[in-house]
Coordinates of C-alpha atoms and ligand atoms in Angstrom, one line a residue:
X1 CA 21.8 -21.0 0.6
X2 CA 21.7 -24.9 -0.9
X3 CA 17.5 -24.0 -0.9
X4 CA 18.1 -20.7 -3.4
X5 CA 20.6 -22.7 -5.2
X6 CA 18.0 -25.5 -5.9
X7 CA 15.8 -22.9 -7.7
X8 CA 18.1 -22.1 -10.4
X9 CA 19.8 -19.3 -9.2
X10 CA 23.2 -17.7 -10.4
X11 CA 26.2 -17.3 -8.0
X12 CA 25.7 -13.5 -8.3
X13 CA 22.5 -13.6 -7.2
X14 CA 23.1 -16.3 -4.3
X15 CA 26.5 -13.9 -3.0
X16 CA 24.3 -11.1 -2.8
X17 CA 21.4 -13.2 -1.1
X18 CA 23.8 -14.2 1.3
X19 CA 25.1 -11.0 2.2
X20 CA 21.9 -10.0 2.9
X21 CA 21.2 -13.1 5.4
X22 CA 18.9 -14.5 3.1
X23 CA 18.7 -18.1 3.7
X24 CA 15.7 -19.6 2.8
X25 CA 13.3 -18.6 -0.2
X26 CA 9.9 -17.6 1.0
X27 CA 7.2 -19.5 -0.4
X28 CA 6.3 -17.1 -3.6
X29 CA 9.8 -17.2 -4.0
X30 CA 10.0 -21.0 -3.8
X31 CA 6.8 -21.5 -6.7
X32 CA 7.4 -18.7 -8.4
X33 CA 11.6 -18.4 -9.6
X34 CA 12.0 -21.6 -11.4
X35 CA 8.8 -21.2 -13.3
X36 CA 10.4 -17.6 -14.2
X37 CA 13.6 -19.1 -15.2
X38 CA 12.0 -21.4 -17.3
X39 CA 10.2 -18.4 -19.4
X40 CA 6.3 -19.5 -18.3
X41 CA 4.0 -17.0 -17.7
X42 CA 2.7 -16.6 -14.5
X43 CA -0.7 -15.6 -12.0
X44 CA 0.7 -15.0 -8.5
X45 CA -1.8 -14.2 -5.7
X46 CA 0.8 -13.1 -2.9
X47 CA 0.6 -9.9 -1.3
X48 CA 3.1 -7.2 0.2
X49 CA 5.5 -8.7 2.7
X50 CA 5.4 -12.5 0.9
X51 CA 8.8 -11.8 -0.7
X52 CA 7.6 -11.0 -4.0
X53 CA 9.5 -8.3 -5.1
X54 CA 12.3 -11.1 -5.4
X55 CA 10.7 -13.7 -6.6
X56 CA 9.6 -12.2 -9.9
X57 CA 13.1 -10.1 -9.3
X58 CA 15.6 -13.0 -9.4
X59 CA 14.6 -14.3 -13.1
X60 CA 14.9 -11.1 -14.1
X61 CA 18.2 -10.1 -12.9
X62 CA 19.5 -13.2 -14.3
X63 CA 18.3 -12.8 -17.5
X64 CA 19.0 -9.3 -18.3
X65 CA 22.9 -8.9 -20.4
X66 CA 24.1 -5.5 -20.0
X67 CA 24.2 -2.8 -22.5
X68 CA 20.9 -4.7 -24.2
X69 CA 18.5 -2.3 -24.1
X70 CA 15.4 -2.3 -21.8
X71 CA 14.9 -6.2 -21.6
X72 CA 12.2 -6.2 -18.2
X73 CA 9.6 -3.9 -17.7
X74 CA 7.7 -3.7 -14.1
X75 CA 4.7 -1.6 -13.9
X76 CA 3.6 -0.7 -10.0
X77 CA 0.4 1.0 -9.1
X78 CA 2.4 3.8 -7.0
X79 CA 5.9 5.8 -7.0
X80 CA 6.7 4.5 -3.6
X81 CA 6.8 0.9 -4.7
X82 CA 8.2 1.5 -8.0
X83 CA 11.5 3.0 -5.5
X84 CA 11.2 0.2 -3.4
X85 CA 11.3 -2.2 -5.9
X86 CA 14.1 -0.4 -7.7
X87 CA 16.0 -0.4 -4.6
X88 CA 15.8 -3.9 -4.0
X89 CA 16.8 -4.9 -7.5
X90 CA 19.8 -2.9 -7.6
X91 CA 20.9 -4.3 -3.9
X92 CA 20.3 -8.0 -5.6
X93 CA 22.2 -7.2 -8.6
X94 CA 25.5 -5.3 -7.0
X95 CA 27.4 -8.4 -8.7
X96 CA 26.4 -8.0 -12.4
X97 CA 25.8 -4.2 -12.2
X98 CA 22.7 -4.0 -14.0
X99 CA 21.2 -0.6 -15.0
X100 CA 17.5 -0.7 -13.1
X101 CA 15.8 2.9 -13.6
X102 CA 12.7 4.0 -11.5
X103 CA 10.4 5.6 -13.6
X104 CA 7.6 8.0 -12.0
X105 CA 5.9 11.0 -12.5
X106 CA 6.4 14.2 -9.7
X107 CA 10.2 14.4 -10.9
X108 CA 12.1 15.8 -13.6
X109 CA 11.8 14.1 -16.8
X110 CA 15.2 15.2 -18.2
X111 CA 17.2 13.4 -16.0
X112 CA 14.9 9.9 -16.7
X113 CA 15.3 10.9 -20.4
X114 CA 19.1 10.2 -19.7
X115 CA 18.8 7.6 -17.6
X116 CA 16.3 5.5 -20.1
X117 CA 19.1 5.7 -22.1
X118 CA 21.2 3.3 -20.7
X119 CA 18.6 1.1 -18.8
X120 CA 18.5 -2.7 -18.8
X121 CA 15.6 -2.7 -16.5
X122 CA 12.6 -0.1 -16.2
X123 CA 10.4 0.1 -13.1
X124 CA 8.2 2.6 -13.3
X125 CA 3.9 3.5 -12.7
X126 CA 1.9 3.8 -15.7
X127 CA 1.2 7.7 -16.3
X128 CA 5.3 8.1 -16.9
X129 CA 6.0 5.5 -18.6
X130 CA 3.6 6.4 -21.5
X131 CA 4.4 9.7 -21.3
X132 CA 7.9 8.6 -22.1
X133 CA 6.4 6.5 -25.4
X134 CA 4.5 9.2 -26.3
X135 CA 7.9 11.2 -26.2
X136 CA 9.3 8.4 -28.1
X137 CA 12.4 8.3 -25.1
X138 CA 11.7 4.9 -23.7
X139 CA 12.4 2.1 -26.4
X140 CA 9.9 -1.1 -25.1
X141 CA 10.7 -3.3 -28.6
X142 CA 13.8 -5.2 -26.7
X143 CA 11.2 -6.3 -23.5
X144 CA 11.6 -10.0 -22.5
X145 CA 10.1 -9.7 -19.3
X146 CA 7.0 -7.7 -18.2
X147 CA 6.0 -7.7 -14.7
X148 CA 1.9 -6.1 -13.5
X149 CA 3.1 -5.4 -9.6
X150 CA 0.2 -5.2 -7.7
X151 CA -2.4 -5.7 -10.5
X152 CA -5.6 -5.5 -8.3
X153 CA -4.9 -2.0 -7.2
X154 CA -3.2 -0.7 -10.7
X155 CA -7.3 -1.7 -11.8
X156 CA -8.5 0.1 -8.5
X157 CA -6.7 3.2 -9.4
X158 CA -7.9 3.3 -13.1
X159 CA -4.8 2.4 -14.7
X160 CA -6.2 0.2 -17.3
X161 CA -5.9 2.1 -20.2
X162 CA -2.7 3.2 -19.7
X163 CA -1.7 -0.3 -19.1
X164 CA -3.0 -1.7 -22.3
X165 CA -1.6 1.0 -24.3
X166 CA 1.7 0.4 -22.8
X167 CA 1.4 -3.5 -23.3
X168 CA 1.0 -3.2 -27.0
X169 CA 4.2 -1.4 -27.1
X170 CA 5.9 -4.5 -25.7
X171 CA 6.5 -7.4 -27.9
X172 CA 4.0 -10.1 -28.5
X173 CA 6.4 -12.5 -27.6
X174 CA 7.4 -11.9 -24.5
X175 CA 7.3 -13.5 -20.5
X176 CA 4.7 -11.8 -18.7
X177 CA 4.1 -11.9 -14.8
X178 CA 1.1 -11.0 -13.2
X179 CA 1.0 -10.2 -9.2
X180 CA -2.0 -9.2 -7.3
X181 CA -3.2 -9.6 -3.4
X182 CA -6.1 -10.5 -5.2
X183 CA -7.3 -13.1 -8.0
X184 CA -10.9 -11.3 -8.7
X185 CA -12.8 -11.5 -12.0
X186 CA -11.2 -8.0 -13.1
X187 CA -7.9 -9.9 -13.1
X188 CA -8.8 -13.1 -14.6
X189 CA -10.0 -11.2 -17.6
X190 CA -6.6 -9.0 -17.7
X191 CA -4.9 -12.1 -17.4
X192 CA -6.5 -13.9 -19.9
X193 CA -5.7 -10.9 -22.5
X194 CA -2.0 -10.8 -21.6
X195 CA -0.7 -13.9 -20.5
X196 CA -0.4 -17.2 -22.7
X197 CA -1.2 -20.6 -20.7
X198 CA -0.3 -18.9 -17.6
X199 CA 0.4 -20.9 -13.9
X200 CA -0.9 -20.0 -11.1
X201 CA 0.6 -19.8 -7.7
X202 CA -0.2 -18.2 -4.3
X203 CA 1.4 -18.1 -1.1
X204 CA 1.3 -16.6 2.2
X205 CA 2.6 -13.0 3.1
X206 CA 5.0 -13.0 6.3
X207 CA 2.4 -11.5 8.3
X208 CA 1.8 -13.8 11.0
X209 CA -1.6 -13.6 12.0
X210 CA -1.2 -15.0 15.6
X211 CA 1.1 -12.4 16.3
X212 CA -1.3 -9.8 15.6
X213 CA -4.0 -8.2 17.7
X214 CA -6.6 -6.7 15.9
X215 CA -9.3 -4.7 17.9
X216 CA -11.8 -1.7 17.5
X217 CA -13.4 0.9 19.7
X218 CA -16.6 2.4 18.9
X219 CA -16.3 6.1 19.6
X220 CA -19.0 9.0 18.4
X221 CA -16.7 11.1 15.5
X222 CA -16.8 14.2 17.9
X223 CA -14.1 11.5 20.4
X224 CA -12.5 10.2 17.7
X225 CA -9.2 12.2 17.2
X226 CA -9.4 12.6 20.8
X227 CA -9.6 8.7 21.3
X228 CA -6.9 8.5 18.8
X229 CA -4.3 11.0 21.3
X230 CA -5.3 8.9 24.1
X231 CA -4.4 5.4 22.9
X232 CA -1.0 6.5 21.7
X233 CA -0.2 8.6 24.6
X234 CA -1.2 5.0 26.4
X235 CA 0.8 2.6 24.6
X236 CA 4.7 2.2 24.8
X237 CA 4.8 1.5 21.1
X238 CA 7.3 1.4 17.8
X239 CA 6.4 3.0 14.8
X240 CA 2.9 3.5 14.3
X241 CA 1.3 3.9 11.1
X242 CA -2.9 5.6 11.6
X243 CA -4.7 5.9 7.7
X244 CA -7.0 8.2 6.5
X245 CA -9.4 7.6 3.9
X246 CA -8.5 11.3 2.3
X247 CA -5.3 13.7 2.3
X248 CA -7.7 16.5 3.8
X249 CA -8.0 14.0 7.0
X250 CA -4.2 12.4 6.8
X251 CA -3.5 16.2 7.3
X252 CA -5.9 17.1 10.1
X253 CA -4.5 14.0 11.8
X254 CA -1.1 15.1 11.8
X255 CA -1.2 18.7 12.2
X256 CA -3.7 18.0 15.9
X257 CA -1.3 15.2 16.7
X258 CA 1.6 17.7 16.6
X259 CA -0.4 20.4 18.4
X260 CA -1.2 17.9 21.1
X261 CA 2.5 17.1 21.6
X262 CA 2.6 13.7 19.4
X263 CA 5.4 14.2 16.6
X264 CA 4.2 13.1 13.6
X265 CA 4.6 12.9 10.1
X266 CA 2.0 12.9 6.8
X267 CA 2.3 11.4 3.5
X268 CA -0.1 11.1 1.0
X269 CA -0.1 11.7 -2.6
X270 CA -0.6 15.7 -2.7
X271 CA 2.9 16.0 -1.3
X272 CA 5.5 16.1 -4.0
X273 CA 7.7 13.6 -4.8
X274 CA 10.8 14.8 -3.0
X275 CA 8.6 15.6 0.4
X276 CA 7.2 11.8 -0.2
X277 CA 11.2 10.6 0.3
X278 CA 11.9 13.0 2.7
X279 CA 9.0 11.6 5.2
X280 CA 9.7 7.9 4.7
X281 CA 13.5 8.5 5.0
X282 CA 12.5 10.2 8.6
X283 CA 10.1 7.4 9.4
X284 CA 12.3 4.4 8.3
X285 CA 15.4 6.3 9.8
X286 CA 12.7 6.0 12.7
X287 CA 13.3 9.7 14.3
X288 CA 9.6 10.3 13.8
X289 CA 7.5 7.6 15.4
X290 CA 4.0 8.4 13.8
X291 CA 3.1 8.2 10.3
X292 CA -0.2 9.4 9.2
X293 CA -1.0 8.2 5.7
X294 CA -3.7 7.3 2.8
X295 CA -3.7 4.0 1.3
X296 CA -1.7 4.8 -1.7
X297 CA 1.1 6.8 -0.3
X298 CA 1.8 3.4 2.2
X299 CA 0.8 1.3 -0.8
X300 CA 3.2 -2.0 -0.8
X301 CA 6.0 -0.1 1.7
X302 CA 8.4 -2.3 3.5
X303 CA 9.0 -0.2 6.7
X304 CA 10.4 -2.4 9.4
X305 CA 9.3 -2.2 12.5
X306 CA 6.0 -1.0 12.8
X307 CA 4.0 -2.1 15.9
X308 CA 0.9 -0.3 15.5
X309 CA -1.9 0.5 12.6
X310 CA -4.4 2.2 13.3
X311 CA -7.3 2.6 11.2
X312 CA -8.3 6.2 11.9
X313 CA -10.7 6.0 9.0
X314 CA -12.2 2.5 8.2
X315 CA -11.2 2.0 4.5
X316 CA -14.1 0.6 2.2
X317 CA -12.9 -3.2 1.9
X318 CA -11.6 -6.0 3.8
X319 CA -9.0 -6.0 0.9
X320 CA -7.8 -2.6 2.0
X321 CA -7.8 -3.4 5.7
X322 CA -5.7 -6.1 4.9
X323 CA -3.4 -4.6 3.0
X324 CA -2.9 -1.7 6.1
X325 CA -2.9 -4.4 8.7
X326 CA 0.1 -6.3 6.7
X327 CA 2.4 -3.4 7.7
X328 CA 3.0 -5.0 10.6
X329 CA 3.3 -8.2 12.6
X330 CA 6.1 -9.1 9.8
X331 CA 9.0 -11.2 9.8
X332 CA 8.4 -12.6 13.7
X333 CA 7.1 -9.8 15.3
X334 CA 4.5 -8.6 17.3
X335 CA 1.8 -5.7 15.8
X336 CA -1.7 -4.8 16.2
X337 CA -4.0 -3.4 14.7
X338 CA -7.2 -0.6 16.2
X339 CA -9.8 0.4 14.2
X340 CA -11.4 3.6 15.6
X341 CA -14.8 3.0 14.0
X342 CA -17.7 6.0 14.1
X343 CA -20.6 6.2 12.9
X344 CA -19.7 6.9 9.9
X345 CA -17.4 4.0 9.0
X346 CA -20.3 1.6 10.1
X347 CA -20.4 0.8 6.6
X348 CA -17.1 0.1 5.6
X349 CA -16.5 -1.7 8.8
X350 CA -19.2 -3.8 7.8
X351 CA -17.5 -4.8 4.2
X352 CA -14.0 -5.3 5.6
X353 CA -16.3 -7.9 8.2
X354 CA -17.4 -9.7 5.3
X355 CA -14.0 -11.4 5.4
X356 CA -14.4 -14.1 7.8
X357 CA -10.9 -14.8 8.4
X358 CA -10.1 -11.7 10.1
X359 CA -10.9 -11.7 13.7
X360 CA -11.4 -8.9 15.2
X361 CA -12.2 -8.0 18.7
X362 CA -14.6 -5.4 20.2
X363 CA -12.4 -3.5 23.1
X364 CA -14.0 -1.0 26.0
X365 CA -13.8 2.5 24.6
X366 CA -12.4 4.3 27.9
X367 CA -13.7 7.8 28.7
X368 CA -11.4 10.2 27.9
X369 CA -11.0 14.1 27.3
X370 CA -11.2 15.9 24.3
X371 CA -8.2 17.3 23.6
X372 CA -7.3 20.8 21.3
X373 CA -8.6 20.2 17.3
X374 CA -7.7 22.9 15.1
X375 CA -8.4 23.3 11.2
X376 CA -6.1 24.3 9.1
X377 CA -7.4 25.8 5.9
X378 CA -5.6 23.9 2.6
X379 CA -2.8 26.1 0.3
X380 CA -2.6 28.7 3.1
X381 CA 0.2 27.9 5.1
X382 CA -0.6 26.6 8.2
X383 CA -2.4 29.0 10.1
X384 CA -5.5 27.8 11.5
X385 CA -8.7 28.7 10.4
X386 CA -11.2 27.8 13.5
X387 CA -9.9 26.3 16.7
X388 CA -11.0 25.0 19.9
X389 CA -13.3 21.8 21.1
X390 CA -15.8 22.1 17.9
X391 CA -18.0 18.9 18.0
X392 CA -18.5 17.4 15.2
X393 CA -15.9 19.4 13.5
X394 CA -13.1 18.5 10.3
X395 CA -11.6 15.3 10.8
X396 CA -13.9 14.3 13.7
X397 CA -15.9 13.7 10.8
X398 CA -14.1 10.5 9.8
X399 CA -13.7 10.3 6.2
X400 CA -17.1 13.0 5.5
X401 CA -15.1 15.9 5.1
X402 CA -13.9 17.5 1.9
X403 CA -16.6 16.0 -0.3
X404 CA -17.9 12.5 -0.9
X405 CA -14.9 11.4 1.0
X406 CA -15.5 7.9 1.9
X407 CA -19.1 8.5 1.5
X408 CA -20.3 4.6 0.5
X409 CA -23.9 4.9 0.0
X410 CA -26.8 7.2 1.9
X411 CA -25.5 9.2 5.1
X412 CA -26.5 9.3 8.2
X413 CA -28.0 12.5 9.7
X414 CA -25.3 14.8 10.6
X415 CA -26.8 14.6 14.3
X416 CA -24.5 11.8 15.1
X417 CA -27.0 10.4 17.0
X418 CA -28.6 6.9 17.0
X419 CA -26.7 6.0 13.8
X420 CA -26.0 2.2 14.2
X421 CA -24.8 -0.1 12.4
X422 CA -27.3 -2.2 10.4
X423 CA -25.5 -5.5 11.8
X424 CA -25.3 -7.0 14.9
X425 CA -21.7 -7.3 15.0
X426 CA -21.5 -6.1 19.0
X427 CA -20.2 -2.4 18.1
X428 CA -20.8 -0.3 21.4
X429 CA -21.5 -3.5 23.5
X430 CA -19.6 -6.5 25.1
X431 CA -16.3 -7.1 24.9
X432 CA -16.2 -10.1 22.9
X433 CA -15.1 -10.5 19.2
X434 CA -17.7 -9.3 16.4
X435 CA -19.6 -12.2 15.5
X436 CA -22.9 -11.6 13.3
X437 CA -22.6 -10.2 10.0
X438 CA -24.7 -8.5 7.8
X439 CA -24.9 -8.0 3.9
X440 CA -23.0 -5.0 2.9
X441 CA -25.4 -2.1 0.9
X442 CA -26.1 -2.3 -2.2
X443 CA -25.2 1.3 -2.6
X444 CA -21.5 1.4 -2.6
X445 CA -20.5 2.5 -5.7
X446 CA -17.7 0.6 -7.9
X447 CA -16.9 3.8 -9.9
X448 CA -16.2 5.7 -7.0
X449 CA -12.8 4.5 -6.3
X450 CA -11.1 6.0 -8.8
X451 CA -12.6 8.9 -8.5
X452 CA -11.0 9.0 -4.6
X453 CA -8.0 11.3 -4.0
X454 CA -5.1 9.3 -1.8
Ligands
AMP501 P1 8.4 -8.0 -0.5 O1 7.1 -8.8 -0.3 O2 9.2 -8.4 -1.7 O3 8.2 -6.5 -0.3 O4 9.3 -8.4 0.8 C1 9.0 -8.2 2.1 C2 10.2 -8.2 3.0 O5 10.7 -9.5 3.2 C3 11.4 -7.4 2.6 O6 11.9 -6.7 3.7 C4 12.4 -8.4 2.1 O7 13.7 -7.9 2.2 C5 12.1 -9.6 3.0 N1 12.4 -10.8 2.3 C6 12.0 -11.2 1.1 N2 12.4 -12.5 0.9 C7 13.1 -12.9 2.0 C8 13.8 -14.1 2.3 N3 13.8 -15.2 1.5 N4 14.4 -14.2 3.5 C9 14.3 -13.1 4.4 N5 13.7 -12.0 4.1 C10 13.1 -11.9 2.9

């Protein structure tokens, strides 16, 4: 406890570290709290699973008096992490009783109309939180502290405009914190408009890299889901969490899964708020082993003990394949991670291997059956629309379905056939790790992204 204490830290905050057997400050934790205390701005390039969430969350709790209106403010790119970091707060801050209100849209606004009432501290995603100025019901004028959780993706996701507009509701004098995986240009410039002579730290996440595997098998799409049975059937594994590029395939994924006797659960962000809760209290509560989900929907999660990712759709970036591999492997423990790459993720598999660091091996793709697929037409109930062994058929499509779904650039032939990837980084041969690289295309389009459905 002596380490916490040496940052600055009050005895309420220290009993309630302690109680929750946490002993020593993680590195963000370590740079980042006394530089809060002592009101500087700060750039923090630390991703989910570094500790953050505390270490912009300590100076804040100690900071806040009760009953003094809405003194921090913490933006989050997602509901999920806005909750999660509510949560957290309010378990560090059981010994000064602070008001902290989540603040989201996809639930009833009454009840936050109440609840704003009597905040000290507001965490909430951008979208409700200026719907609530435009209602004139949440009151930013009092804001000390303003934290940008997550930065890089609340750009990603198009958030910027709502962002500013909510900034200039805060006071110009103010403490503002700035967190992001990611230090790109996007966020320099956002920090240079918001921050005043900003320090920058970084640190490590938890993830520990030597305890994770990472490998990939190169199927044709028409194997794929039936690749995907097969490996979990095969592997005596924890929680699992397999991403999807889209909703449409998080959903094909877990209805076949079910249907082929592999309980499992979807979330995404076209389920509603209160079926969003529902799945991650099953899947932390761990009576449902597999969760099928989009980027978004898993988006900064801390779910303990996950053992597996699998990538079921490559996602566009080594920044996103990061982010799904740092779901596991955390705090000491083993994970892997198995990218199920067709061809149609050639592409993105090729960005994501523009990140040298990540070492990631080619494994034999075994020969295995194709198992039941059904399709289940969208908004009517579940009944399925085709079934049977189609080739080729909805998710087997990896990402193609339902539009431009993950569709970077020019597309192969839908023939399947002879589609490889312009690269030479062993997909389909040895067994040894990917080694050469090739430029990405020039196609992908920026703009895209925030055009994508998660
Ligand atoms: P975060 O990056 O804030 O989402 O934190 C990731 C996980 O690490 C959460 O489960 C935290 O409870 C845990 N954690 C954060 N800081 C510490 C610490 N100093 N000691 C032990 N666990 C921690």
């Amino acid at each position: 406890m002596e380490n916490f204490r040496k940052l600055g830290l009050n005895e309420d905050i220290i009993k309630a570290l302690e109680e929750s057997k946490f002993e020593v400050p993680s590195e963000i934790q370590e740079k980042t709290i006394p530089l809060v205390l002592q009101g500087k701005d700060v750039i923090a390039g630390s991703a989910t699973g570094s500790g953050k969430t505390l270490a912009f969350g300590a100076g804040i709790l100690q900071n806040t008096q009760r009953y003094g209106g809405i003194q921090s403010l913490i933006l989050t790119p997602t509901r999920e992490l806005a909750e999660q970091i509510t949560k957290a707060l309010k378990h560090f801050s059981k010994h000064n009783q602070l008001n902290i209100i989540p603040i989201y849209g996809g639930v009833s606004i009454t009840k936050q109309i109440r609840e704003l009432e009597k905040a000290e501290i507001v965490v909430g995603t951008p979208g409700r939180i200026l719907d609530h100025l435009q209602r004139q019901t949440i009151d930013l004028s009092l804001v000390k502290i303003l934290v940008l959780d997550e930065a890089d993706r609340m750009l990603d996701m198009g958030f910027i405009d709502d962002v500013d507009k909510i900034i200039t509701q805060c006071p110009k004098k103010r403490q503002t914190l700035l967190f992001s995986a990611t230090i790109s240009q996007d966020i320099a410039v956002l920090a240079k408009k918001y921050l005043q002579h900003p320090v920058e730290v970084s640190a490590e996440s938890y993830i520990e890299t030597a305890k994770l595997k990472q490998v990939y098998y190169d199927t044709p799409s028409y194997m794929k889901f039936s690749l995907l049975v097969h490996l979990l059937n095969g592997e005596k594994s924890g929680l699992v969490m397999v991403f999807c590029n889209t909703r449409r395939n998080a959903d094909f994924v877990e209805k076949n899964l079910n249907l082929n006797g592999i309980e499992a659960t979807a979330i995404h962000g076209g389920l509603t708020q209160d079926k969003r809760n529902r799945v991650l209290a099953h899947f932390h509560s761990q009576s449902v082993h597999v969760l099928v989900c989009t980027d978004v929907a898993a988006r900064g999660l801390d779910i303990k003990g996950v053992s597996h990712i699998y990538n079921y759709d490559l996602p566009p970036s080594s920044k996103d394949y990061i982010h799904r591999i740092g779901r596991t492997a955390r705090a000491g423990k083993e994970g892997k991670a198995i990218s199920l790459v067709s061809e149609r993720d050639y592409e993105n598999f090729n960005h994501v291997l523009e990140d040298h660091s990540l070492e990631i091996f080619a494994e034999h793709t075994p020969n295995v059956e194709k198992v039941q697929i059904k399709i289940f037409d969208r908004g009517r109930g579940d009944s399925p629309r085709r079934s049977g062994n189609r080739s080729g058929g909805y998710g087997e499509r990896s990402g193609g379905y339902g539009g431009r779904t993950g569709g970077y650039g020019s597309r192969p032939s839908s023939s399947g056939q002879g589609h490889r990837p312009r690269r030479s980084t062993g997909v389909g041969g040895s067994n040894n790790r990917s080694s050469g690289r090739s430029a990405p295309s020039s196609s992908r389009s920026e703009g895209y992204q925030k055009k994508r459905r998660y």
